[in-house]
Amino acid sequence: MATTIAISEKPQVKPSAVLHRDLHTKPEDVVSASGLYLTLSSGRKVLDASGGAAVSCIGHGDLRVQEAIAKQIKRLDYCHSLFFSCPPLEDLTRLLVDSTNGLMSRAYIVNSGSEAMEAAIKLARQYFLELSPPQPQRMRFIARQESYHGNTIGALGISGHKARRAVYEPMLSLNVSHVSPCNPYRGLKEGETIKNYIVRLANELDEEFQRVDSDTVCAFVAEPVVGAALGCVPAVSGYLKAMKAVCDNHGALLILDEVMCGMGRSGTMHAWQQEGVVPDIQTMGKCLGGGYVPVAGMLIGHRVIDVLESGTGAFMHGQTYQGHAMVCAGALEVQRIIESENLLENVRIQGKHLESRLRKLLTSHENVGDIRGRGLFWGIEFVKNKATKEPFETSRGIALAVHNQSLQQDPGIMIYPGTGSVDGKRGDHIIIAPPFNIKAEDIDVIVDAVKSAIDTVFGNVNATNGDANGTMSNSSTEKPLGNLEGMPNGQQSLMMD
């Protein structure tokens, strides 16, 4: 009788059920994280030098935050904000309002920066409906070119980033217009002083108010330090005060988007505290919860709250998970750790060290056009020609190439790549945003690794396509150095959070 031998078959691996950002490639799993490091499924460790999207502000795996979340979930998982409040929500909002020294009045907690911006623009509209007498004709917003304020339809409509808007342009609000950003590397004219630059930008904003009829505008929206869209570009000193004066002159509100640059990332709890200006509405996000919980929010000034309190006494907006007990408990513990360990002081100290190391090692690099930032929030913009500031072709995928090289080398580090820093489509930059408790020796490792990645990428580029000055040829043989698989070249900006 013939003997049948069973042949074991390897189990088939099912394709991912996740709608990943790239449907053609499944990203490698992160299986654990601790301190500065992410551990991948391959066993490799990667130093998280950007906190993801400038999110992780006290490092990964902090047991105190884990315990605070676990205790809260055992005590209370969820209650509906229409009918109830809860202690962690009350405590977190009190901490946030107190952090402004009483300059802001109330706080509103949601789960993402996009949601926070949606709430901000709706609140700005409602403010004018409840004024006495009401101003229902105010329904417009003015923001800035090359800006990014969120991915939902309303927030994206406020944004001026062309590549992000492109697919959804026909759906976006027509009641938004955009003025020039405050970006001296790209916008300051030859021989122009910073003072005159500010005057020119203020005049441009004033003219835009007049062009669209100033009594139709609800608010001007801006980031004090532009994050993903431009790569850590701080407003020059005096700029925000000038913009606030224009808004006040036309009776409009000032909304400052601090989702990426705020909550300590720039060296003070709120970036506007370094500017001598107080917003009417402020959004906040990433470093509010440090990645431990999905949380964002809004701080509202007295001008707005006073009108609502004397009017309907209600905000005509709400979300199922706003002010979620577990989320607030996690964010509250993150903020308590930042305060108890005096981490904002470390942000300022180590931020100066990070700036110094970046400038020392990279300022002279032929393809590094600009190094800018504040606190522990720094960007590097790459150029094809340093003298003319000409950017690389979007098809080259330069920023992503530097990111990929940073991950692949030893030590592997995570940085945040972006595009569109020239005009919303062209321009490459990376962001470095380590946690607030980082040490000087870790910053040295990060900067050395970034320099190594940049040297490797541009060594290959200039050896094959350019001359000693980094001037690239336009040869059709040039190939993308970095690109999202399955995504058209030049759309790497869609990585932005």
CSV table of C-alpha atoms in Angstrom, one decimal:
chain,number,residue,atom,x,y,z
A,1,MET,CA,0.0,0.0,0.0
A,2,ALA,CA,1.4,3.4,-1.0
A,3,THR,CA,2.2,5.7,1.9
A,4,THR,CA,0.8,9.2,1.6
A,5,ILE,CA,3.1,11.8,3.0
A,6,ALA,CA,1.5,15.0,4.1
A,7,ILE,CA,3.4,18.1,3.0
A,8,SER,CA,2.9,21.0,5.3
A,9,GLU,CA,2.2,24.3,3.6
A,10,LYS,CA,3.3,27.6,4.9
A,11,PRO,CA,0.3,29.5,6.0
A,12,GLN,CA,-0.6,32.3,3.6
A,13,VAL,CA,-0.2,35.8,5.0
A,14,LYS,CA,-3.3,37.7,4.4
A,15,PRO,CA,-3.0,41.2,3.0
A,16,SER,CA,-3.4,44.0,5.4
A,17,ALA,CA,-7.0,45.1,6.1
A,18,VAL,CA,-5.8,48.6,7.0
A,19,LEU,CA,-6.4,51.5,4.6
A,20,HIS,CA,-2.7,52.5,4.8
A,21,ARG,CA,-1.6,55.8,3.4
A,22,ASP,CA,0.1,53.8,0.6
A,23,LEU,CA,-2.0,50.9,-0.5
A,24,HIS,CA,0.9,49.3,-2.4
A,25,THR,CA,3.3,49.0,0.5
A,26,LYS,CA,2.6,47.9,4.1
A,27,PRO,CA,4.8,49.8,6.5
A,28,GLU,CA,6.8,47.8,8.9
A,29,ASP,CA,5.2,47.3,12.3
A,30,VAL,CA,6.4,49.1,15.4
A,31,VAL,CA,6.1,46.5,18.1
A,32,SER,CA,7.2,48.5,21.1
A,33,ALA,CA,8.7,51.8,22.2
A,34,SER,CA,10.7,53.2,25.1
A,35,GLY,CA,12.3,56.5,25.7
A,36,LEU,CA,13.8,57.8,22.5
A,37,TYR,CA,13.6,54.5,20.6
A,38,LEU,CA,11.0,52.6,18.5
A,39,THR,CA,11.5,48.8,18.1
A,40,LEU,CA,10.4,47.5,14.7
A,41,SER,CA,9.1,44.0,13.9
A,42,SER,CA,12.5,43.2,12.4
A,43,GLY,CA,14.2,43.8,15.7
A,44,ARG,CA,15.8,47.1,14.6
A,45,LYS,CA,15.7,50.1,16.9
A,46,VAL,CA,15.1,53.5,15.5
A,47,LEU,CA,15.8,56.8,17.3
A,48,ASP,CA,12.7,58.9,17.1
A,49,ALA,CA,14.2,62.3,16.4
A,50,SER,CA,11.0,63.9,15.2
A,51,GLY,CA,8.5,62.5,17.7
A,52,GLY,CA,6.5,61.2,14.8
A,53,ALA,CA,4.9,64.4,13.5
A,54,ALA,CA,6.4,66.5,16.4
A,55,VAL,CA,4.1,64.7,18.8
A,56,SER,CA,6.1,62.7,21.3
A,57,CYS,CA,7.2,65.3,23.8
A,58,ILE,CA,8.2,63.2,26.9
A,59,GLY,CA,9.5,60.2,25.1
A,60,HIS,CA,7.8,56.8,24.7
A,61,GLY,CA,6.6,54.3,27.3
A,62,ASP,CA,6.4,56.6,30.4
A,63,LEU,CA,4.9,54.4,33.2
A,64,ARG,CA,3.3,57.4,34.9
A,65,VAL,CA,1.2,58.2,31.9
A,66,GLN,CA,0.3,54.6,31.4
A,67,GLU,CA,-0.8,54.3,35.0
A,68,ALA,CA,-2.9,57.5,34.9
A,69,ILE,CA,-4.7,56.2,31.8
A,70,ALA,CA,-5.3,52.8,33.4
A,71,LYS,CA,-6.6,54.3,36.6
A,72,GLN,CA,-9.0,56.5,34.7
A,73,ILE,CA,-10.4,53.8,32.5
A,74,LYS,CA,-11.1,51.7,35.6
A,75,ARG,CA,-12.9,54.6,37.3
A,76,LEU,CA,-14.8,56.1,34.3
A,77,ASP,CA,-14.6,55.2,30.7
A,78,TYR,CA,-17.0,57.6,29.0
A,79,CYS,CA,-19.7,60.1,29.7
A,80,HIS,CA,-21.6,62.3,27.2
A,81,SER,CA,-20.5,66.0,27.4
A,82,LEU,CA,-24.0,67.2,26.6
A,83,PHE,CA,-25.2,66.0,30.1
A,84,PHE,CA,-22.0,65.6,32.2
A,85,SER,CA,-18.5,66.8,32.9
A,86,CYS,CA,-15.7,64.8,34.6
A,87,PRO,CA,-12.8,65.6,36.9
A,88,PRO,CA,-9.9,65.0,34.4
A,89,LEU,CA,-11.6,67.3,31.9
A,90,GLU,CA,-12.1,70.0,34.5
A,91,ASP,CA,-8.5,69.6,35.7
A,92,LEU,CA,-6.9,69.7,32.3
A,93,THR,CA,-8.8,72.7,31.1
A,94,ARG,CA,-8.0,74.6,34.3
A,95,LEU,CA,-4.3,73.8,33.8
A,96,LEU,CA,-4.5,75.1,30.3
A,97,VAL,CA,-6.3,78.3,31.1
A,98,ASP,CA,-3.9,78.9,34.0
A,99,SER,CA,-0.9,78.4,31.8
A,100,THR,CA,-1.9,81.6,30.0
A,101,ASN,CA,-1.8,83.7,33.2
A,102,GLY,CA,-5.5,84.4,32.8
A,103,LEU,CA,-5.2,85.9,29.3
A,104,MET,CA,-7.4,83.1,27.9
A,105,SER,CA,-10.8,82.2,29.4
A,106,ARG,CA,-11.9,78.7,28.5
A,107,ALA,CA,-10.6,75.5,26.9
A,108,TYR,CA,-12.3,73.0,24.6
A,109,ILE,CA,-10.9,69.5,24.2
A,110,VAL,CA,-11.3,67.3,21.1
A,111,ASN,CA,-9.2,64.5,19.5
A,112,SER,CA,-7.2,65.9,16.6
A,113,GLY,CA,-5.8,69.2,15.3
A,114,SER,CA,-8.2,69.2,12.4
A,115,GLU,CA,-11.1,68.9,14.7
A,116,ALA,CA,-9.7,71.8,16.8
A,117,MET,CA,-9.5,74.0,13.7
A,118,GLU,CA,-13.0,73.1,12.6
A,119,ALA,CA,-14.2,74.2,16.1
A,120,ALA,CA,-12.2,77.4,15.9
A,121,ILE,CA,-13.6,78.6,12.6
A,122,LYS,CA,-17.2,77.7,13.7
A,123,LEU,CA,-16.7,79.6,17.0
A,124,ALA,CA,-15.4,82.6,15.1
A,125,ARG,CA,-18.5,82.7,13.0
A,126,GLN,CA,-20.8,82.3,16.0
A,127,TYR,CA,-19.1,85.1,17.8
A,128,PHE,CA,-20.2,87.6,15.1
A,129,LEU,CA,-23.7,86.2,15.1
A,130,GLU,CA,-24.0,86.8,18.9
A,131,LEU,CA,-22.4,90.3,18.9
A,132,SER,CA,-24.8,93.1,19.7
A,133,PRO,CA,-25.7,94.1,17.1
A,134,PRO,CA,-24.9,90.9,15.2
A,135,GLN,CA,-22.8,90.9,12.1
A,136,PRO,CA,-24.1,88.0,10.1
A,137,GLN,CA,-22.3,89.2,6.9
A,138,ARG,CA,-19.0,88.0,8.4
A,139,MET,CA,-18.3,84.6,6.9
A,140,ARG,CA,-14.9,84.9,5.3
A,141,PHE,CA,-11.4,83.9,6.6
A,142,ILE,CA,-8.0,85.1,5.5
A,143,ALA,CA,-5.1,82.7,5.9
A,144,ARG,CA,-1.6,82.4,4.3
A,145,GLN,CA,-0.2,80.8,1.3
A,146,GLU,CA,1.9,77.6,1.9
A,147,SER,CA,-0.1,77.0,5.2
A,148,TYR,CA,-1.6,73.9,6.5
A,149,HIS,CA,-4.3,73.8,9.2
A,150,GLY,CA,-5.9,70.4,9.0
A,151,ASN,CA,-7.3,67.6,6.8
A,152,THR,CA,-11.0,68.0,7.3
A,153,ILE,CA,-12.9,70.0,4.6
A,154,GLY,CA,-13.2,73.1,6.6
A,155,ALA,CA,-9.7,73.1,8.0
A,156,LEU,CA,-8.3,72.2,4.5
A,157,GLY,CA,-10.3,75.1,3.0
A,158,ILE,CA,-8.5,77.5,5.4
A,159,SER,CA,-5.1,76.0,4.4
A,160,GLY,CA,-3.1,77.5,1.6
A,161,HIS,CA,-0.9,74.4,0.7
A,162,LYS,CA,-1.6,73.8,-3.0
A,163,ALA,CA,-0.6,70.2,-3.1
A,164,ARG,CA,-2.8,69.3,-0.1
A,165,ARG,CA,-5.8,71.2,-1.5
A,166,ALA,CA,-5.5,70.0,-5.2
A,167,VAL,CA,-7.6,66.8,-5.1
A,168,TYR,CA,-10.4,68.5,-3.1
A,169,GLU,CA,-10.2,72.0,-4.5
A,170,PRO,CA,-13.7,72.0,-6.0
A,171,MET,CA,-15.2,71.1,-2.6
A,172,LEU,CA,-13.4,73.7,-0.6
A,173,SER,CA,-14.9,77.0,0.7
A,174,LEU,CA,-14.8,80.0,-1.6
A,175,ASN,CA,-14.9,82.2,1.5
A,176,VAL,CA,-11.2,82.0,2.2
A,177,SER,CA,-8.4,83.9,0.7
A,178,HIS,CA,-4.6,83.8,1.3
A,179,VAL,CA,-1.8,86.3,1.7
A,180,SER,CA,2.0,85.9,1.7
A,181,PRO,CA,3.5,83.9,4.6
A,182,CYS,CA,6.2,85.4,6.9
A,183,ASN,CA,9.1,83.5,5.5
A,184,PRO,CA,12.2,85.7,5.3
A,185,TYR,CA,14.3,83.1,3.6
A,186,ARG,CA,12.0,83.1,0.6
A,187,GLY,CA,10.1,86.4,1.1
A,188,LEU,CA,12.6,89.1,2.3
A,189,LYS,CA,13.7,91.2,-0.6
A,190,GLU,CA,17.3,92.2,-1.2
A,191,GLY,CA,18.2,95.2,0.9
A,192,GLU,CA,14.9,95.1,2.8
A,193,THR,CA,15.0,95.4,6.5
A,194,ILE,CA,12.9,93.1,8.8
A,195,LYS,CA,10.9,96.2,9.9
A,196,ASN,CA,10.0,97.1,6.3
A,197,TYR,CA,9.3,93.4,5.6
A,198,ILE,CA,6.7,93.4,8.4
A,199,VAL,CA,5.2,96.7,7.2
A,200,ARG,CA,4.9,95.2,3.7
A,201,LEU,CA,3.2,92.1,5.0
A,202,ALA,CA,0.8,94.1,7.2
A,203,ASN,CA,-0.1,96.3,4.2
A,204,GLU,CA,-0.8,93.2,2.2
A,205,LEU,CA,-3.1,91.9,4.8
A,206,ASP,CA,-4.8,95.2,5.2
A,207,GLU,CA,-5.3,95.4,1.4
A,208,GLU,CA,-6.8,91.9,1.4
A,209,PHE,CA,-9.3,92.9,4.1
A,210,GLN,CA,-10.3,95.8,1.9
A,211,ARG,CA,-10.4,93.8,-1.3
A,212,VAL,CA,-12.9,91.3,0.1
A,213,ASP,CA,-14.8,93.9,2.1
A,214,SER,CA,-13.4,94.0,5.6
A,215,ASP,CA,-16.8,93.6,7.4
A,216,THR,CA,-17.2,90.2,5.8
A,217,VAL,CA,-14.1,88.7,7.5
A,218,CYS,CA,-14.4,86.6,10.6
A,219,ALA,CA,-10.7,86.1,11.3
A,220,PHE,CA,-7.1,85.9,10.1
A,221,VAL,CA,-5.5,82.5,10.7
A,222,ALA,CA,-1.7,81.8,11.1
A,223,GLU,CA,0.8,79.6,12.8
A,224,PRO,CA,3.4,81.4,15.0
A,225,VAL,CA,6.0,78.8,13.8
A,226,VAL,CA,4.9,77.2,10.5
A,227,GLY,CA,5.3,73.4,10.9
A,228,ALA,CA,4.8,70.8,8.2
A,229,ALA,CA,4.0,73.1,5.3
A,230,LEU,CA,7.2,75.2,5.5
A,231,GLY,CA,9.5,73.3,7.9
A,232,CYS,CA,9.7,75.2,11.2
A,233,VAL,CA,9.6,78.8,10.0
A,234,PRO,CA,9.1,81.2,12.9
A,235,ALA,CA,7.4,84.5,12.4
A,236,VAL,CA,10.0,87.4,12.7
A,237,SER,CA,9.8,89.4,15.8
A,238,GLY,CA,7.0,92.0,15.6
A,239,TYR,CA,5.1,90.3,12.8
A,240,LEU,CA,2.2,88.8,14.8
A,241,LYS,CA,1.7,92.1,16.7
A,242,ALA,CA,1.4,93.9,13.3
A,243,MET,CA,-1.1,91.3,12.0
A,244,LYS,CA,-3.1,91.6,15.2
A,245,ALA,CA,-3.3,95.4,14.8
A,246,VAL,CA,-4.7,94.9,11.3
A,247,CYS,CA,-7.3,92.5,12.5
A,248,ASP,CA,-8.3,94.8,15.3
A,249,ASN,CA,-8.6,97.7,12.9
A,250,HIS,CA,-11.1,95.7,10.8
A,251,GLY,CA,-12.9,94.2,13.8
A,252,ALA,CA,-11.8,90.7,12.9
A,253,LEU,CA,-10.5,87.9,15.2
A,254,LEU,CA,-6.9,86.5,15.3
A,255,ILE,CA,-6.8,82.7,15.3
A,256,LEU,CA,-3.4,81.2,16.0
A,257,ASP,CA,-2.8,77.6,15.0
A,258,GLU,CA,-0.4,76.1,17.6
A,259,VAL,CA,-1.2,72.4,16.9
A,260,MET,CA,2.3,71.6,15.9
A,261,CYS,CA,4.4,74.5,17.4
A,262,GLY,CA,2.7,74.9,20.7
A,263,MET,CA,2.4,73.2,24.1
A,264,GLY,CA,6.1,73.7,24.9
A,265,ARG,CA,7.5,72.7,21.5
A,266,SER,CA,8.9,76.2,20.8
A,267,GLY,CA,10.2,76.8,24.3
A,268,THR,CA,7.2,78.3,26.1
A,269,MET,CA,3.9,76.7,26.9
A,270,HIS,CA,2.3,78.7,24.1
A,271,ALA,CA,4.3,80.0,21.1
A,272,TRP,CA,2.4,83.4,21.2
A,273,GLN,CA,3.9,84.0,24.7
A,274,GLN,CA,7.2,84.9,23.0
A,275,GLU,CA,5.4,87.4,20.6
A,276,GLY,CA,3.8,89.9,22.9
A,277,VAL,CA,0.4,89.2,21.4
A,278,VAL,CA,-2.6,87.3,22.7
A,279,PRO,CA,-4.9,85.5,20.2
A,280,ASP,CA,-8.7,85.5,20.3
A,281,ILE,CA,-8.7,81.8,19.6
A,282,GLN,CA,-5.8,79.3,19.8
A,283,THR,CA,-5.7,75.7,18.6
A,284,MET,CA,-3.3,73.2,20.2
A,285,GLY,CA,-2.6,69.5,19.7
A,286,LYS,CA,0.3,67.2,19.3
A,287,CYS,CA,2.3,68.0,22.5
A,288,LEU,CA,-0.8,68.3,24.5
A,289,GLY,CA,-1.0,64.5,24.9
A,290,GLY,CA,2.5,63.6,23.7
A,291,GLY,CA,1.2,60.7,21.6
A,292,TYR,CA,-0.2,58.8,24.6
A,293,VAL,CA,-3.8,59.8,23.7
A,294,PRO,CA,-5.5,61.3,20.7
A,295,VAL,CA,-6.1,64.8,21.9
A,296,ALA,CA,-6.2,68.4,20.7
A,297,GLY,CA,-8.0,71.5,21.8
A,298,MET,CA,-8.8,75.1,21.6
A,299,LEU,CA,-8.2,78.0,24.0
A,300,ILE,CA,-10.7,80.9,23.8
A,301,GLY,CA,-10.1,84.5,24.8
A,302,HIS,CA,-12.2,86.6,27.0
A,303,ARG,CA,-13.5,88.7,24.1
A,304,VAL,CA,-15.2,85.7,22.5
A,305,ILE,CA,-16.4,84.1,25.7
A,306,ASP,CA,-17.9,87.3,27.1
A,307,VAL,CA,-20.0,87.7,23.9
A,308,LEU,CA,-21.2,84.1,24.2
A,309,GLU,CA,-22.0,84.4,27.9
A,310,SER,CA,-24.1,87.5,27.3
A,311,GLY,CA,-25.8,85.8,24.3
A,312,THR,CA,-27.0,82.3,23.9
A,313,GLY,CA,-24.5,80.9,26.5
A,314,ALA,CA,-23.8,77.9,24.3
A,315,PHE,CA,-21.3,76.9,21.6
A,316,MET,CA,-23.3,75.5,18.6
A,317,HIS,CA,-20.9,72.6,18.0
A,318,GLY,CA,-20.2,69.2,19.6
A,319,GLN,CA,-18.6,65.9,19.1
A,320,THR,CA,-19.3,62.5,20.6
A,321,TYR,CA,-15.8,62.1,22.2
A,322,GLN,CA,-15.0,65.7,23.1
A,323,GLY,CA,-13.6,66.0,26.6
A,324,HIS,CA,-13.2,62.2,26.9
A,325,ALA,CA,-12.3,61.2,30.4
A,326,MET,CA,-9.4,58.8,29.5
A,327,VAL,CA,-8.0,61.1,26.9
A,328,CYS,CA,-8.0,64.0,29.4
A,329,ALA,CA,-6.4,61.9,32.1
A,330,GLY,CA,-3.5,61.0,29.8
A,331,ALA,CA,-3.0,64.5,28.6
A,332,LEU,CA,-3.2,65.9,32.1
A,333,GLU,CA,-0.4,63.5,33.3
A,334,VAL,CA,1.8,64.5,30.4
A,335,GLN,CA,1.4,68.2,31.2
A,336,ARG,CA,2.1,67.5,34.9
A,337,ILE,CA,5.3,65.7,34.0
A,338,ILE,CA,6.4,68.6,31.8
A,339,GLU,CA,5.7,71.0,34.7
A,340,SER,CA,7.2,69.0,37.5
A,341,GLU,CA,10.4,68.2,35.6
A,342,ASN,CA,10.8,71.8,34.4
A,343,LEU,CA,11.0,70.4,30.8
A,344,LEU,CA,10.3,73.8,29.1
A,345,GLU,CA,13.7,75.0,30.5
A,346,ASN,CA,15.3,71.9,28.9
A,347,VAL,CA,13.6,72.7,25.6
A,348,ARG,CA,15.2,76.1,25.6
A,349,ILE,CA,18.6,74.8,26.7
A,350,GLN,CA,18.8,71.8,24.4
A,351,GLY,CA,17.1,73.8,21.6
A,352,LYS,CA,20.1,76.2,21.6
A,353,HIS,CA,22.4,73.2,21.5
A,354,LEU,CA,20.5,71.6,18.6
A,355,GLU,CA,20.6,74.9,16.7
A,356,SER,CA,24.3,75.3,17.3
A,357,ARG,CA,25.2,71.7,16.2
A,358,LEU,CA,23.0,72.0,13.0
A,359,ARG,CA,24.5,75.3,12.0
A,360,LYS,CA,28.1,74.1,12.8
A,361,LEU,CA,27.8,70.9,10.7
A,362,LEU,CA,25.4,71.9,7.9
A,363,THR,CA,25.4,75.6,7.2
A,364,SER,CA,28.3,75.3,4.7
A,365,HIS,CA,26.7,72.3,2.9
A,366,GLU,CA,26.1,73.2,-0.7
A,367,ASN,CA,22.5,71.8,-0.8
A,368,VAL,CA,21.4,73.2,2.6
A,369,GLY,CA,19.6,76.4,1.9
A,370,ASP,CA,18.3,77.3,5.3
A,371,ILE,CA,18.3,76.1,8.9
A,372,ARG,CA,15.5,77.6,11.0
A,373,GLY,CA,13.3,76.9,14.1
A,374,ARG,CA,12.7,77.6,17.7
A,375,GLY,CA,13.0,75.5,20.9
A,376,LEU,CA,13.1,71.8,19.9
A,377,PHE,CA,11.4,72.4,16.6
A,378,TRP,CA,14.0,72.8,13.7
A,379,GLY,CA,13.8,72.5,10.0
A,380,ILE,CA,16.3,72.2,7.2
A,381,GLU,CA,15.4,73.3,3.7
A,382,PHE,CA,17.3,71.8,0.7
A,383,VAL,CA,18.1,73.6,-2.5
A,384,LYS,CA,19.5,72.7,-5.9
A,385,ASN,CA,21.5,75.9,-6.1
A,386,LYS,CA,22.5,77.7,-2.9
A,387,ALA,CA,23.1,81.1,-4.5
A,388,THR,CA,19.8,81.3,-6.3
A,389,LYS,CA,17.8,79.2,-3.8
A,390,GLU,CA,16.4,77.2,-6.7
A,391,PRO,CA,14.6,74.1,-5.4
A,392,PHE,CA,14.9,70.6,-6.7
A,393,GLU,CA,12.4,69.2,-9.1
A,394,THR,CA,9.5,67.6,-7.2
A,395,SER,CA,10.1,64.4,-9.1
A,396,ARG,CA,13.4,63.9,-7.3
A,397,GLY,CA,11.8,63.2,-3.9
A,398,ILE,CA,14.7,64.8,-2.1
A,399,ALA,CA,13.2,65.1,1.4
A,400,LEU,CA,11.9,61.6,1.3
A,401,ALA,CA,15.3,60.3,0.2
A,402,VAL,CA,17.0,61.9,3.2
A,403,HIS,CA,14.3,60.4,5.4
A,404,ASN,CA,14.7,57.0,3.9
A,405,GLN,CA,18.5,57.1,4.3
A,406,SER,CA,18.2,58.3,7.9
A,407,LEU,CA,16.0,55.2,8.7
A,408,GLN,CA,18.2,52.7,6.8
A,409,GLN,CA,21.6,53.8,8.1
A,410,ASP,CA,23.1,52.8,11.5
A,411,PRO,CA,22.1,54.4,13.8
A,412,GLY,CA,18.7,54.6,12.2
A,413,ILE,CA,16.7,57.7,13.1
A,414,MET,CA,13.2,59.0,12.4
A,415,ILE,CA,13.0,62.5,10.9
A,416,TYR,CA,9.9,64.2,9.3
A,417,PRO,CA,10.1,65.0,5.6
A,418,GLY,CA,8.0,67.6,3.8
A,419,THR,CA,7.5,69.3,0.5
A,420,GLY,CA,6.0,72.5,-0.8
A,421,SER,CA,8.2,75.0,1.1
A,422,VAL,CA,8.7,77.2,-2.0
A,423,ASP,CA,5.2,77.5,-3.4
A,424,GLY,CA,3.0,74.7,-2.0
A,425,LYS,CA,4.4,72.2,-4.5
A,426,ARG,CA,8.1,72.7,-5.0
A,427,GLY,CA,10.6,72.7,-2.2
A,428,ASP,CA,12.1,70.0,0.2
A,429,HIS,CA,12.6,70.1,3.9
A,430,ILE,CA,13.0,67.9,7.0
A,431,ILE,CA,11.9,68.5,10.5
A,432,ILE,CA,13.8,67.5,13.7
A,433,ALA,CA,11.6,67.6,16.9
A,434,PRO,CA,13.0,65.4,19.7
A,435,PRO,CA,11.3,65.1,23.1
A,436,PHE,CA,11.5,67.8,25.7
A,437,ASN,CA,13.6,65.6,28.1
A,438,ILE,CA,16.3,64.9,25.5
A,439,LYS,CA,20.0,65.2,26.6
A,440,ALA,CA,22.8,67.0,24.8
A,441,GLU,CA,24.6,63.7,23.9
A,442,ASP,CA,21.4,62.4,22.2
A,443,ILE,CA,21.2,65.6,20.2
A,444,ASP,CA,24.8,65.0,19.1
A,445,VAL,CA,23.9,61.5,17.9
A,446,ILE,CA,20.8,62.9,16.0
A,447,VAL,CA,22.7,65.7,14.3
A,448,ASP,CA,25.6,63.5,13.3
A,449,ALA,CA,23.1,61.0,11.8
A,450,VAL,CA,21.2,63.7,9.9
A,451,LYS,CA,24.5,65.0,8.5
A,452,SER,CA,25.5,61.5,7.5
A,453,ALA,CA,22.2,61.0,5.7
A,454,ILE,CA,22.4,64.3,3.9
A,455,ASP,CA,26.0,63.7,2.9
A,456,THR,CA,25.1,60.3,1.5
A,457,VAL,CA,22.0,61.4,-0.4
A,458,PHE,CA,23.6,64.5,-1.9
A,459,GLY,CA,26.9,62.8,-2.5
A,460,ASN,CA,25.0,60.4,-4.8
A,461,VAL,CA,23.0,63.3,-6.4
A,462,ASN,CA,26.0,65.6,-7.1
A,463,ALA,CA,28.3,62.8,-8.3
A,464,THR,CA,25.8,61.7,-11.0
A,465,ASN,CA,24.0,64.9,-12.0
A,466,GLY,CA,25.7,68.0,-10.9
A,467,ASP,CA,28.9,70.0,-10.6
A,468,ALA,CA,30.8,71.0,-7.6
A,469,ASN,CA,28.4,73.8,-6.8
A,470,GLY,CA,25.5,71.5,-6.6
A,471,THR,CA,23.9,72.7,-9.8
A,472,MET,CA,21.8,69.9,-11.1
A,473,SER,CA,21.4,69.0,-14.8
A,474,ASN,CA,17.9,68.7,-16.2
A,475,SER,CA,18.8,65.4,-17.9
A,476,SER,CA,15.8,63.0,-18.5
A,477,THR,CA,17.9,60.3,-17.0
A,478,GLU,CA,17.5,61.8,-13.5
A,479,LYS,CA,15.6,59.4,-11.3
A,480,PRO,CA,13.5,60.0,-8.1
A,481,LEU,CA,15.7,59.5,-5.0
A,482,GLY,CA,12.7,59.0,-2.8
A,483,ASN,CA,9.0,58.5,-3.6
A,484,LEU,CA,5.9,57.1,-2.0
A,485,GLU,CA,5.3,53.8,-3.7
A,486,GLY,CA,2.2,54.0,-5.9
A,487,MET,CA,1.9,57.8,-5.5
A,488,PRO,CA,2.6,60.2,-8.3
A,489,ASN,CA,5.9,62.0,-8.0
A,490,GLY,CA,5.7,65.4,-6.3
A,491,GLN,CA,2.8,64.3,-4.0
A,492,GLN,CA,5.1,63.5,-1.0
A,493,SER,CA,3.4,66.5,0.7
A,494,LEU,CA,0.5,64.2,1.3
A,495,MET,CA,2.5,62.7,4.1
A,496,MET,CA,1.7,65.8,6.3
A,497,ASP,CA,-0.3,65.3,9.4
